[in-house]
C-alpha cells in the first residue's frame, strides 16, 4: 500500500500496467511525499506511515489462514466507536489508514468512521471480503481519499477454497464491477501460500490487471499466524523468493499495476534484504495499539507515543524473534523499502521511472 507514495496520476486510461501505471491521485502522491519530508526535517526517528485500524474482530468468513477471528465471543462482539477510531488516527498523525478487521462492513458505523477520516483528508483503504459490499455500498461516497481494498486470494476455485465459502469469488468480482461503475477507486489484496505456483500468481494478477482492471493490486506472502486453522501452507523465506522471482519474470512485474515500491518487490524476489520496520504500519484495535505489529501480539499500549517509546523494537525481525523467521509481509518490510527509497536519489528516480 505504501508503493503509491512514489507514483502518481489519475485512473489508468489504458493497459499501461505495472510500476508505470498512473492509478494514484496526484494529491495523494504529493501529500504523502511531503509528510515523509517533514518527518525527515524534524529528525523523527519513528513515525507511522499507515495505521492498520481494526474496529472489530468479527468476520462473516472463517479463512483457513487467518488468525484474527480466534477470539472469545465477548471479544468478537466488541465494536470500536467512531470517536475512538478517529482519535487514534489523529493522535498518531498517519496520513493513511487501512480499515480492516475482521470484516469491517459488519460494523454498523464503519461508513461513518471512513467518512470522518476522509473529511480529515486521510487516505482511507477499506479492506473487505466483499460479501456485504454491494449491500452497504450506498453508505459510502466516491472520493480521491477513499478506495475499496478487496481481498482476493486467487481465481474462483483457489479463492473460494482459501476462504472456505463457495461463491465468494463471484460476489467479490460483481461488487468490484459495481463499485467501478459508481466511480469508486478499487484496489485488491492477494495473499499467497505454498500451494501457489508462479502460474497461479500470474493468473490472478493478469485477471485483476487486464480483465477486472482494478486500480492497483497489493500482494503478500502469508504470515504464519499461530492461531490459524491451517498451519501447513505458509511460505518460508526461500520459497517466497523463488515464487515471486519466477512469477515476475518475463516482464510481468513491470506490466502489472502493483501497489508497492520497486525496492519491496526486489525484496520479495530476494534481490534486496531489509530489516523490519514494524513501527511504520502500527495496528490499533479494540485492545489499543498492538505490539509490535499487526501480525503479532505482545501486549498493547494506550497511545502511539507509548507504543513507540516502550516497545523494544530491536527484539523483532528475522534472526531476532523465531516468530519472524519466515515473515516477508508488507507491514514490516514495505516501510523499510519506502524509507530506503526516500533516502536515495538513485532509488527515488528509479521508483518514479518504474524501473
CSV table of N, CA and C in Angstrom, one decimal, residues 198-327:
chain,number,residue,atom,x,y,z
A,198,UNK,N,4.2,-20.1,-9.7
A,198,UNK,CA,4.3,-18.9,-10.5
A,198,UNK,C,3.1,-18.7,-11.4
A,199,UNK,N,2.6,-19.8,-11.9
A,199,UNK,CA,1.4,-19.8,-12.8
A,199,UNK,C,0.2,-19.2,-12.1
A,200,UNK,N,-0.1,-19.7,-10.9
A,200,UNK,CA,-1.3,-19.2,-10.2
A,200,UNK,C,-1.2,-17.8,-9.8
A,201,UNK,N,0.0,-17.3,-9.5
A,201,UNK,CA,0.3,-15.9,-9.2
A,201,UNK,C,0.0,-15.1,-10.5
A,202,UNK,N,0.5,-15.5,-11.6
A,202,UNK,CA,0.3,-14.8,-12.8
A,202,UNK,C,-1.2,-14.8,-13.2
A,203,UNK,N,-1.8,-15.9,-13.0
A,203,UNK,CA,-3.3,-16.0,-13.5
A,203,UNK,C,-4.1,-15.0,-12.7
A,204,UNK,N,-4.0,-14.9,-11.4
A,204,UNK,CA,-4.8,-14.0,-10.7
A,204,UNK,C,-4.5,-12.5,-10.9
A,205,UNK,N,-3.2,-12.2,-11.0
A,205,UNK,CA,-2.8,-10.8,-11.3
A,205,UNK,C,-3.1,-10.4,-12.7
A,206,UNK,N,-3.0,-11.3,-13.6
A,206,UNK,CA,-3.4,-11.0,-15.0
A,206,UNK,C,-4.9,-10.7,-15.0
A,207,UNK,N,-5.7,-11.5,-14.3
A,207,UNK,CA,-7.1,-11.3,-14.3
A,207,UNK,C,-7.5,-9.9,-13.7
A,208,UNK,N,-6.9,-9.6,-12.5
A,208,UNK,CA,-7.2,-8.4,-11.8
A,208,UNK,C,-6.7,-7.2,-12.7
A,209,UNK,N,-5.5,-7.3,-13.3
A,209,UNK,CA,-4.9,-6.2,-14.0
A,209,UNK,C,-5.6,-6.0,-15.4
A,210,UNK,N,-5.8,-7.0,-16.1
A,210,UNK,CA,-6.3,-6.9,-17.5
A,210,UNK,C,-7.8,-7.1,-17.7
A,211,UNK,N,-8.4,-8.0,-17.0
A,211,UNK,CA,-9.8,-8.3,-17.2
A,211,UNK,C,-10.7,-7.4,-16.2
A,212,UNK,N,-10.4,-7.5,-14.9
A,212,UNK,CA,-11.2,-6.7,-14.0
A,212,UNK,C,-10.7,-5.2,-13.9
A,213,UNK,N,-9.5,-5.0,-14.3
A,213,UNK,CA,-8.9,-3.6,-14.4
A,213,UNK,C,-9.1,-2.8,-13.2
A,214,UNK,N,-8.7,-3.4,-12.0
A,214,UNK,CA,-8.7,-2.7,-10.8
A,214,UNK,C,-7.6,-1.6,-10.8
A,215,UNK,N,-7.7,-0.6,-10.0
A,215,UNK,CA,-6.7,0.5,-10.0
A,215,UNK,C,-5.3,0.0,-9.6
A,216,UNK,N,-5.2,-0.8,-8.6
A,216,UNK,CA,-3.9,-1.3,-8.2
A,216,UNK,C,-4.1,-2.6,-7.4
A,217,UNK,N,-3.0,-3.4,-7.3
A,217,UNK,CA,-3.0,-4.6,-6.6
A,217,UNK,C,-1.9,-4.7,-5.5
A,218,UNK,N,-2.3,-5.2,-4.4
A,218,UNK,CA,-1.3,-5.4,-3.3
A,218,UNK,C,-1.1,-6.9,-3.1
A,219,UNK,N,0.1,-7.4,-3.0
A,219,UNK,CA,0.4,-8.8,-2.8
A,219,UNK,C,1.2,-9.0,-1.6
A,220,UNK,N,1.1,-10.2,-1.0
A,220,UNK,CA,1.9,-10.5,0.2
A,220,UNK,C,2.0,-12.0,0.4
A,221,UNK,N,3.2,-12.5,0.8
A,221,UNK,CA,3.2,-13.9,1.3
A,221,UNK,C,2.5,-14.0,2.6
A,222,UNK,N,1.9,-15.1,2.8
A,222,UNK,CA,1.1,-15.3,4.0
A,222,UNK,C,2.0,-15.4,5.3
A,223,UNK,N,1.5,-14.7,6.3
A,223,UNK,CA,2.3,-14.8,7.6
A,223,UNK,C,1.7,-16.0,8.4
A,224,UNK,N,2.6,-16.7,9.1
A,224,UNK,CA,2.2,-17.9,9.9
A,224,UNK,C,1.5,-17.5,11.2
A,225,UNK,N,0.3,-17.1,11.1
A,225,UNK,CA,-0.5,-16.9,12.4
A,225,UNK,C,-0.5,-18.1,13.2
A,226,UNK,N,-0.2,-18.0,14.5
A,226,UNK,CA,-0.2,-19.2,15.3
A,226,UNK,C,-1.6,-19.7,15.6
A,227,UNK,N,-2.6,-18.9,15.4
A,227,UNK,CA,-4.0,-19.3,15.7
A,227,UNK,C,-4.7,-19.8,14.5
A,228,UNK,N,-4.1,-19.7,13.3
A,228,UNK,CA,-4.8,-20.0,12.1
A,228,UNK,C,-5.1,-21.5,12.0
A,229,UNK,N,-6.3,-21.9,11.6
A,229,UNK,CA,-6.6,-23.3,11.5
A,229,UNK,C,-5.7,-24.2,10.6
A,230,UNK,N,-5.2,-23.6,9.6
A,230,UNK,CA,-4.2,-24.3,8.7
A,230,UNK,C,-2.8,-23.8,8.9
A,231,UNK,N,-2.0,-24.7,9.5
A,231,UNK,CA,-0.6,-24.3,9.8
A,231,UNK,C,0.4,-24.9,8.8
A,232,UNK,N,-0.1,-25.6,7.7
A,232,UNK,CA,0.8,-26.3,6.9
A,232,UNK,C,1.1,-25.6,5.5
A,233,UNK,N,0.6,-24.5,5.3
A,233,UNK,CA,0.7,-23.9,3.9
A,233,UNK,C,1.3,-22.5,3.9
A,234,UNK,N,2.0,-22.1,5.0
A,234,UNK,CA,2.7,-20.8,4.9
A,234,UNK,C,4.0,-21.0,4.3
A,235,UNK,N,4.4,-19.9,3.6
A,235,UNK,CA,5.7,-19.9,2.8
A,235,UNK,C,6.9,-19.6,3.7
A,236,UNK,N,8.0,-20.3,3.4
A,236,UNK,CA,9.3,-19.9,4.0
A,236,UNK,C,9.9,-18.8,3.2
A,237,UNK,N,11.0,-18.3,3.7
A,237,UNK,CA,11.7,-17.2,3.0
A,237,UNK,C,12.2,-17.6,1.6
A,238,UNK,N,12.9,-18.7,1.5
A,238,UNK,CA,13.4,-19.1,0.2
A,238,UNK,C,12.2,-19.5,-0.7
A,239,UNK,N,11.2,-20.1,-0.2
A,239,UNK,CA,10.0,-20.4,-1.1
A,239,UNK,C,9.4,-19.1,-1.6
A,240,UNK,N,9.3,-18.1,-0.7
A,240,UNK,CA,8.7,-16.8,-1.2
A,240,UNK,C,9.6,-16.2,-2.3
A,241,UNK,N,10.9,-16.1,-2.1
A,241,UNK,CA,11.8,-15.5,-3.1
A,241,UNK,C,11.7,-16.3,-4.4
A,242,UNK,N,11.7,-17.6,-4.4
A,242,UNK,CA,11.6,-18.4,-5.6
A,242,UNK,C,10.3,-18.1,-6.3
A,243,UNK,N,9.2,-18.1,-5.5
A,243,UNK,CA,7.8,-18.0,-6.1
A,243,UNK,C,7.7,-16.6,-6.9
A,244,UNK,N,8.1,-15.5,-6.2
A,244,UNK,CA,8.0,-14.2,-6.8
A,244,UNK,C,9.0,-14.0,-7.9
A,245,UNK,N,10.2,-14.5,-7.8
A,245,UNK,CA,11.2,-14.3,-8.8
A,245,UNK,C,10.7,-15.0,-10.1
A,246,UNK,N,10.1,-16.1,-10.0
A,246,UNK,CA,9.6,-16.8,-11.2
A,246,UNK,C,8.4,-16.1,-11.8
A,247,UNK,N,7.5,-15.7,-10.8
A,247,UNK,CA,6.2,-15.1,-11.3
A,247,UNK,C,6.5,-13.8,-12.0
A,248,UNK,N,7.5,-13.0,-11.5
A,248,UNK,CA,7.8,-11.7,-12.0
A,248,UNK,C,8.6,-11.7,-13.3
A,249,UNK,N,9.1,-12.9,-13.6
A,249,UNK,CA,10.0,-13.0,-14.8
A,249,UNK,C,9.2,-12.7,-16.1
A,250,UNK,N,10.0,-12.3,-17.1
A,250,UNK,CA,9.4,-12.1,-18.4
A,250,UNK,C,8.6,-10.8,-18.6
A,251,UNK,N,8.9,-9.8,-17.7
A,251,UNK,CA,8.3,-8.5,-17.8
A,251,UNK,C,7.0,-8.4,-17.1
A,252,UNK,N,6.5,-9.4,-16.4
A,252,UNK,CA,5.2,-9.4,-15.7
A,252,UNK,C,5.2,-8.3,-14.6
A,253,UNK,N,6.2,-8.3,-13.8
A,253,UNK,CA,6.3,-7.3,-12.7
A,253,UNK,C,6.1,-5.9,-13.2
A,254,UNK,N,6.7,-5.5,-14.2
A,254,UNK,CA,6.6,-4.2,-14.8
A,254,UNK,C,5.3,-3.9,-15.4
A,255,UNK,N,4.6,-4.9,-15.9
A,255,UNK,CA,3.3,-4.7,-16.6
A,255,UNK,C,2.2,-4.5,-15.6
A,256,UNK,N,2.2,-5.3,-14.5
A,256,UNK,CA,1.1,-5.2,-13.5
A,256,UNK,C,1.1,-3.9,-12.8
A,257,UNK,N,-0.1,-3.5,-12.4
A,257,UNK,CA,-0.3,-2.3,-11.6
A,257,UNK,C,-0.1,-2.6,-10.1
A,258,UNK,N,1.1,-2.9,-9.7
A,258,UNK,CA,1.3,-3.4,-8.3
A,258,UNK,C,1.5,-2.2,-7.4
A,259,UNK,N,0.8,-2.2,-6.3
A,259,UNK,CA,0.8,-1.1,-5.3
A,259,UNK,C,1.9,-1.3,-4.3
A,260,UNK,N,3.1,-1.3,-4.8
A,260,UNK,CA,4.3,-1.5,-4.0
A,260,UNK,C,5.5,-0.7,-4.6
A,261,UNK,N,6.4,-0.3,-3.7
A,261,UNK,CA,7.6,0.3,-4.2
A,261,UNK,C,8.5,-0.7,-4.9
A,262,UNK,N,9.3,-0.3,-5.9
A,262,UNK,CA,10.2,-1.2,-6.5
A,262,UNK,C,11.2,-2.0,-5.6
A,263,UNK,N,11.6,-1.3,-4.5
A,263,UNK,CA,12.5,-2.0,-3.6
A,263,UNK,C,11.8,-3.1,-2.8
A,264,UNK,N,10.5,-2.9,-2.5
A,264,UNK,CA,9.8,-4.0,-1.8
A,264,UNK,C,9.7,-5.2,-2.8
A,265,UNK,N,9.4,-5.0,-4.0
A,265,UNK,CA,9.3,-6.1,-5.0
A,265,UNK,C,10.7,-6.7,-5.2
A,266,UNK,N,11.7,-6.0,-5.1
A,266,UNK,CA,13.1,-6.5,-5.1
A,266,UNK,C,13.3,-7.5,-3.9
A,267,UNK,N,12.8,-7.0,-2.8
A,267,UNK,CA,12.8,-7.8,-1.5
A,267,UNK,C,12.1,-9.1,-1.7
A,268,UNK,N,10.9,-9.1,-2.3
A,268,UNK,CA,10.2,-10.3,-2.4
A,268,UNK,C,10.9,-11.3,-3.3
A,269,UNK,N,11.7,-10.8,-4.3
A,269,UNK,CA,12.4,-11.6,-5.2
A,269,UNK,C,13.8,-12.1,-4.6
A,270,UNK,N,14.2,-11.5,-3.5
A,270,UNK,CA,15.5,-11.8,-3.0
A,270,UNK,C,16.6,-11.0,-3.5
A,271,UNK,N,16.3,-10.0,-4.3
A,271,UNK,CA,17.3,-9.1,-4.8
A,271,UNK,C,17.8,-8.1,-3.8
A,272,UNK,N,17.1,-7.9,-2.7
A,272,UNK,CA,17.4,-6.9,-1.7
A,272,UNK,C,16.9,-7.5,-0.4
A,273,UNK,N,17.6,-7.1,0.7
A,273,UNK,CA,17.1,-7.6,2.0
A,273,UNK,C,17.1,-6.4,3.0
A,274,UNK,N,16.1,-6.4,3.9
A,274,UNK,CA,15.8,-5.3,4.8
A,274,UNK,C,15.6,-5.8,6.2
A,275,UNK,N,15.8,-4.9,7.1
A,275,UNK,CA,15.3,-5.1,8.5
A,275,UNK,C,13.8,-4.7,8.5
A,276,UNK,N,13.1,-5.3,9.5
A,276,UNK,CA,11.7,-5.0,9.7
A,276,UNK,C,11.5,-3.6,10.3
A,277,UNK,N,10.6,-2.8,9.8
A,277,UNK,CA,10.2,-1.5,10.4
A,277,UNK,C,8.8,-1.6,10.9
A,278,UNK,N,8.6,-2.3,12.0
A,278,UNK,CA,7.2,-2.6,12.4
A,278,UNK,C,6.5,-1.4,12.8
A,279,UNK,N,7.2,-0.4,13.3
A,279,UNK,CA,6.5,0.9,13.8
A,279,UNK,C,6.0,1.7,12.7
A,280,UNK,N,6.3,1.4,11.4
A,280,UNK,CA,5.9,2.2,10.3
A,280,UNK,C,4.4,1.9,9.9
A,281,UNK,N,3.9,0.7,10.2
A,281,UNK,CA,2.5,0.4,10.0
A,281,UNK,C,1.9,-0.1,11.3
A,282,UNK,N,1.7,0.7,12.3
A,282,UNK,CA,1.1,0.2,13.5
A,282,UNK,C,-0.3,-0.2,13.4
A,283,UNK,N,-0.7,-1.0,14.4
A,283,UNK,CA,-2.1,-1.6,14.4
A,283,UNK,C,-2.8,-1.1,15.6
A,284,UNK,N,-4.0,-0.5,15.4
A,284,UNK,CA,-4.9,-0.1,16.5
A,284,UNK,C,-6.2,-0.8,16.4
A,285,UNK,N,-6.6,-1.5,17.5
A,285,UNK,CA,-7.8,-2.3,17.6
A,285,UNK,C,-8.6,-2.0,18.9
A,286,UNK,N,-9.6,-2.8,19.1
A,286,UNK,CA,-10.4,-2.6,20.3
A,286,UNK,C,-9.5,-2.8,21.6
A,287,UNK,N,-8.4,-3.4,21.5
A,287,UNK,CA,-7.5,-3.5,22.6
A,287,UNK,C,-6.5,-2.4,22.8
A,288,UNK,N,-6.3,-1.6,21.8
A,288,UNK,CA,-5.3,-0.5,21.8
A,288,UNK,C,-4.3,-0.6,20.8
A,289,UNK,N,-3.1,0.0,21.0
A,289,UNK,CA,-2.0,-0.1,20.0
A,289,UNK,C,-1.3,-1.4,20.2
A,290,UNK,N,-1.2,-2.3,19.2
A,290,UNK,CA,-0.7,-3.6,19.3
A,290,UNK,C,0.8,-3.7,19.2
A,291,UNK,N,1.5,-4.4,20.1
A,291,UNK,CA,2.9,-4.6,20.0
A,291,UNK,C,3.2,-6.0,19.3
A,292,UNK,N,4.2,-6.1,18.5
A,292,UNK,CA,4.9,-5.0,17.8
A,292,UNK,C,4.3,-4.6,16.5
A,293,UNK,N,3.3,-5.4,16.0
A,293,UNK,CA,2.8,-5.2,14.7
A,293,UNK,C,1.4,-5.8,14.6
A,294,UNK,N,0.9,-5.6,13.4
A,294,UNK,CA,-0.4,-6.2,13.0
A,294,UNK,C,-0.5,-7.7,13.1
A,295,UNK,N,0.7,-8.4,13.0
A,295,UNK,CA,0.7,-9.8,12.9
A,295,UNK,C,1.1,-10.5,14.2
A,296,UNK,N,1.6,-9.8,15.1
A,296,UNK,CA,2.0,-10.4,16.4
A,296,UNK,C,1.4,-9.6,17.6
A,297,UNK,N,1.2,-10.3,18.7
A,297,UNK,CA,0.5,-9.6,19.8
A,297,UNK,C,1.3,-9.9,21.1
A,298,UNK,N,2.2,-8.9,21.4
A,298,UNK,CA,2.9,-9.0,22.7
A,298,UNK,C,2.5,-7.9,23.6
A,299,UNK,N,1.2,-7.7,23.7
A,299,UNK,CA,0.7,-6.6,24.6
A,299,UNK,C,0.2,-5.4,23.8
A,300,UNK,N,-0.3,-4.4,24.5
A,300,UNK,CA,-0.9,-3.3,23.9
A,300,UNK,C,-0.5,-2.0,24.7
A,301,UNK,N,-0.5,-0.9,23.9
A,301,UNK,CA,-0.2,0.4,24.5
A,301,UNK,C,-1.4,1.3,24.4
A,302,UNK,N,-1.5,2.3,25.2
A,302,UNK,CA,-2.7,3.2,25.2
A,302,UNK,C,-2.5,4.3,24.1
A,303,UNK,N,-1.3,4.7,23.8
A,303,UNK,CA,-1.1,5.7,22.8
A,303,UNK,C,0.0,5.3,21.8
A,304,UNK,N,0.0,5.9,20.7
A,304,UNK,CA,1.1,5.6,19.7
A,304,UNK,C,2.5,6.0,20.3
A,305,UNK,N,2.5,7.1,21.0
A,305,UNK,CA,3.8,7.5,21.6
A,305,UNK,C,4.3,6.5,22.6
A,306,UNK,N,3.4,5.9,23.4
A,306,UNK,CA,3.7,4.9,24.4
A,306,UNK,C,4.2,3.6,23.6
A,307,UNK,N,3.5,3.3,22.5
A,307,UNK,CA,3.9,2.1,21.7
A,307,UNK,C,5.4,2.3,21.2
A,308,UNK,N,5.7,3.5,20.7
A,308,UNK,CA,7.0,3.7,20.1
A,308,UNK,C,8.1,3.8,21.2
A,309,UNK,N,7.8,4.4,22.3
A,309,UNK,CA,8.8,4.6,23.3
A,309,UNK,C,9.0,3.4,24.2
A,310,UNK,N,8.1,2.6,24.4
A,310,UNK,CA,8.2,1.5,25.3
A,310,UNK,C,8.4,0.1,24.7
A,311,UNK,N,8.3,0.0,23.4
A,311,UNK,CA,8.5,-1.3,22.7
A,311,UNK,C,10.0,-1.5,22.4
A,312,UNK,N,10.5,-2.7,22.7
A,312,UNK,CA,11.9,-3.0,22.4
A,312,UNK,C,11.9,-3.5,21.0
A,313,UNK,N,12.0,-2.5,20.0
A,313,UNK,CA,11.9,-2.9,18.6
A,313,UNK,C,13.1,-3.8,18.2
A,314,UNK,N,14.2,-3.7,18.9
A,314,UNK,CA,15.4,-4.5,18.5
A,314,UNK,C,15.2,-6.0,18.7
A,315,UNK,N,14.2,-6.3,19.4
A,315,UNK,CA,13.9,-7.7,19.7
A,315,UNK,C,13.3,-8.4,18.4
A,316,UNK,N,12.7,-7.6,17.5
A,316,UNK,CA,11.9,-8.2,16.4
A,316,UNK,C,12.6,-8.2,15.1
A,317,UNK,N,12.1,-9.1,14.2
A,317,UNK,CA,12.7,-9.3,12.9
A,317,UNK,C,13.4,-10.6,12.7
A,318,UNK,N,13.6,-10.9,11.5
A,318,UNK,CA,14.3,-12.2,11.2
A,318,UNK,C,15.6,-12.3,11.8
A,319,UNK,N,15.9,-13.4,12.5
A,319,UNK,CA,17.2,-13.6,13.2
A,319,UNK,C,17.2,-13.1,14.6
A,320,UNK,N,16.0,-12.5,15.0
A,320,UNK,CA,15.9,-12.0,16.4
A,320,UNK,C,14.8,-12.7,17.2
A,321,UNK,N,13.6,-12.8,16.5
A,321,UNK,CA,12.5,-13.5,17.1
A,321,UNK,C,12.1,-14.7,16.2
A,322,UNK,N,12.0,-15.9,16.8
A,322,UNK,CA,11.7,-17.0,15.9
A,322,UNK,C,10.4,-16.9,15.2
A,323,UNK,N,9.4,-16.1,15.8
A,323,UNK,CA,8.1,-15.9,15.1
A,323,UNK,C,8.3,-15.1,13.8
A,324,UNK,N,9.4,-14.4,13.7
A,324,UNK,CA,9.6,-13.6,12.5
A,324,UNK,C,10.5,-14.3,11.4
A,325,UNK,N,10.8,-15.5,11.7
A,325,UNK,CA,11.8,-16.2,10.9
A,325,UNK,C,11.4,-16.3,9.4
A,326,UNK,N,10.2,-16.5,9.1
A,326,UNK,CA,9.7,-16.6,7.7
A,326,UNK,C,8.9,-15.4,7.2
A,327,UNK,N,8.8,-14.4,8.0
A,327,UNK,CA,8.0,-13.2,7.6
A,327,UNK,C,8.6,-12.4,6.6
